[in-house]
Coordinates of C-alpha atoms in Angstrom, one line a residue:
X1 CA 0.0 0.0 0.0
X2 CA 1.2 3.6 -0.6
X3 CA 1.1 4.2 3.1
X4 CA 3.2 1.3 4.2
X5 CA 6.5 1.7 6.0
X6 CA 6.5 5.5 6.3
X7 CA 8.8 7.2 8.8
X8 CA 5.9 8.0 11.1
X9 CA 3.5 5.1 10.4
X10 CA 4.6 1.5 9.5
X11 CA 1.2 -0.1 8.6
X12 CA 3.0 -3.4 9.2
X13 CA 0.7 -6.3 9.0
X14 CA -2.3 -4.2 8.1
X15 CA -2.8 -5.7 4.6
X16 CA -3.2 -9.4 3.8
X17 CA -0.4 -11.6 2.5
X18 CA -0.9 -14.9 0.8
X19 CA 1.7 -17.6 0.6
X20 CA 2.0 -20.7 -1.7
X21 CA -0.8 -19.6 -4.0
X22 CA -1.1 -22.1 -6.9
X23 CA -3.1 -21.8 -10.1
X24 CA -4.6 -18.8 -12.0
X25 CA -8.0 -19.0 -10.2
X26 CA -6.4 -18.9 -6.8
X27 CA -4.0 -16.2 -7.8
X28 CA -6.8 -13.9 -9.0
X29 CA -8.7 -14.5 -5.8
X30 CA -5.6 -13.8 -3.7
X31 CA -5.0 -10.5 -5.5
X32 CA -8.7 -9.5 -4.9
X33 CA -8.4 -10.5 -1.3
X34 CA -5.2 -8.5 -0.9
X35 CA -6.9 -5.4 -2.3
X36 CA -9.9 -6.0 -0.1
X37 CA -7.7 -6.1 2.9
X38 CA -7.3 -2.3 2.6
X39 CA -10.9 -2.1 4.1
X40 CA -10.6 -4.6 6.9
X41 CA -11.5 -3.0 10.3
X42 CA -8.0 -3.0 11.6
X43 CA -6.6 -1.2 8.5
X44 CA -9.4 1.4 8.7
X45 CA -8.9 1.9 12.4
X46 CA -5.1 2.3 12.0
X47 CA -5.6 4.9 9.2
X48 CA -8.1 6.8 11.3
X49 CA -5.8 6.8 14.2
X50 CA -2.8 8.0 12.1
X51 CA -4.9 10.7 10.2
X52 CA -4.7 9.2 6.7
X53 CA -7.4 9.8 4.2
X54 CA -8.9 6.4 3.1
X55 CA -9.4 7.4 -0.5
X56 CA -5.7 8.4 -0.9
X57 CA -4.3 5.0 0.1
X58 CA -3.7 2.8 -2.9
X59 CA -2.5 -0.8 -3.2
X60 CA -0.2 -2.5 -5.6
X61 CA 0.2 -6.3 -5.3
X62 CA 3.5 -8.1 -5.8
X63 CA 3.4 -11.6 -7.1
X64 CA 6.6 -13.5 -6.7
X65 CA 7.9 -17.1 -6.8
X66 CA 7.7 -18.8 -3.4
X67 CA 10.9 -19.8 -1.8
X68 CA 11.2 -22.8 0.6
X69 CA 13.4 -20.9 3.1
X70 CA 15.4 -22.5 5.9
X71 CA 15.2 -19.1 7.7
X72 CA 13.6 -15.8 7.1
X73 CA 13.0 -12.5 8.8
X74 CA 13.2 -8.7 8.6
X75 CA 16.2 -6.4 8.4
X76 CA 16.2 -2.7 9.2
X77 CA 19.1 -0.6 7.9
X78 CA 18.6 1.8 10.7
X79 CA 18.0 0.6 14.2
X80 CA 14.2 0.8 14.6
X81 CA 14.3 1.1 18.4
X82 CA 17.0 3.8 18.8
X83 CA 16.9 5.3 15.2
X84 CA 20.7 4.8 15.2
X85 CA 21.6 4.9 11.5
X86 CA 25.0 3.3 12.2
X87 CA 23.4 0.0 13.2
X88 CA 21.6 -2.6 11.1
X89 CA 19.0 -4.7 13.0
X90 CA 18.2 -8.2 11.8
X91 CA 15.4 -10.4 13.1
X92 CA 15.4 -14.1 12.1
X93 CA 13.4 -17.2 12.6
X94 CA 13.3 -20.8 11.2
X95 CA 11.2 -21.5 8.1
X96 CA 9.1 -19.0 6.3
X97 CA 9.1 -15.3 7.4
X98 CA 5.3 -15.2 8.1
X99 CA 5.8 -15.9 11.8
X100 CA 8.2 -12.9 12.1
X101 CA 6.3 -10.3 10.1
X102 CA 3.0 -11.3 11.8
X103 CA 4.6 -11.0 15.3
X104 CA 3.8 -14.7 16.2
X105 CA 7.3 -15.7 17.2
X106 CA 10.0 -14.1 19.3
X107 CA 12.8 -14.0 16.7
X108 CA 16.5 -13.9 17.1
X109 CA 17.7 -10.3 17.1
X110 CA 21.1 -9.2 15.9
X111 CA 22.6 -5.7 15.9
X112 CA 25.3 -5.2 13.3
X113 CA 27.7 -2.2 13.0
X114 CA 26.9 -0.8 9.6
X115 CA 30.5 0.4 8.9
X116 CA 32.6 -2.6 10.1
X117 CA 29.8 -5.3 9.9
X118 CA 30.9 -6.4 13.3
X119 CA 28.2 -8.1 15.5
X120 CA 27.4 -5.7 18.3
X121 CA 24.6 -7.8 20.0
X122 CA 22.8 -11.1 19.7
X123 CA 19.6 -12.1 21.4
X124 CA 18.6 -15.8 20.8
X125 CA 15.3 -16.6 22.5
X126 CA 13.6 -20.0 22.3
X127 CA 11.4 -20.4 19.2
X128 CA 8.5 -22.9 19.5
X129 CA 7.4 -23.4 15.9
X130 CA 8.0 -22.4 12.3
X131 CA 5.9 -22.2 9.1
X132 CA 6.9 -24.3 6.1
X133 CA 5.4 -25.3 2.8
X134 CA 3.8 -28.8 2.9
X135 CA 5.2 -30.6 -0.1
X136 CA 2.1 -32.7 -0.7
X137 CA -0.5 -30.0 -0.5
X138 CA 1.5 -26.9 -1.3
X139 CA -0.1 -25.1 1.7
X140 CA 1.6 -23.3 4.5
X141 CA 1.6 -25.3 7.7
X142 CA 2.8 -24.7 11.2
X143 CA 5.5 -27.2 12.5
X144 CA 6.6 -27.5 16.1
X145 CA 10.4 -27.2 16.7
X146 CA 12.4 -29.6 18.9
X147 CA 14.0 -28.1 22.0
X148 CA 17.4 -28.3 20.3
X149 CA 16.4 -26.5 17.1
X150 CA 14.1 -24.0 18.9
X151 CA 17.0 -22.9 21.1
X152 CA 19.6 -22.7 18.4
X153 CA 20.8 -19.4 16.8
X154 CA 19.2 -19.1 13.4
X155 CA 21.9 -17.3 11.5
X156 CA 25.7 -17.8 11.4
X157 CA 27.9 -14.7 11.7
X158 CA 28.8 -14.8 8.0
X159 CA 25.0 -14.9 7.1
X160 CA 24.4 -11.9 9.3
X161 CA 27.2 -10.0 7.6
X162 CA 26.1 -11.0 4.1
X163 CA 22.5 -9.8 4.9
X164 CA 24.0 -6.5 6.3
X165 CA 26.0 -6.0 3.1
X166 CA 22.8 -6.5 1.0
X167 CA 21.0 -4.1 3.3
X168 CA 23.7 -1.4 2.8
X169 CA 23.6 -1.8 -1.0
X170 CA 19.8 -1.5 -1.0
X171 CA 19.9 1.5 1.3
X172 CA 22.5 3.2 -0.8
X173 CA 20.4 2.6 -3.9
X174 CA 17.3 4.3 -2.4
X175 CA 19.3 6.8 -0.4
X176 CA 17.1 6.1 2.6
X177 CA 17.0 3.6 5.5
X178 CA 15.1 0.4 4.5
X179 CA 12.8 -2.2 6.0
X180 CA 13.6 -5.4 4.2
X181 CA 11.9 -8.8 4.4
X182 CA 14.4 -11.6 3.5
X183 CA 14.5 -15.4 3.1

């Protein structure tokens, strides 16, 4: 939506996302449902609270190939808590990113120094489940994690640094701090 991820209003999670859509009929329905999500009560309430005019909010729908990710999450090229532009914040969980962006899981959190790519801080909480694509049905399913996997750090240091490098490149291209979903 045209009002998503603005400096003073994120609109995160206000519009619908559909994973593992297969076939033309289901794709057309998913696009319609995505557009319709502009008018769900939570989206209307959020726009009202933030003072946005409903008729000025537009929606484009991105259709992309689904990736069976081992891990996924969100990266902010400026620390979203402190607004420190010298830090990159990465949130990571096992499986598809839906659990992270929907706020359903407490993800790993890593703070990276943007200049040196050094790891400044790691927080690795227990994760109870992940979302994956069921091979037989093609649908997204919730899978419980073992104690060992759920307690394990999701990203290796070199993965954090590679993501941070990508984040820096994207930020430089747009000349503005970015909120990036990755898998």
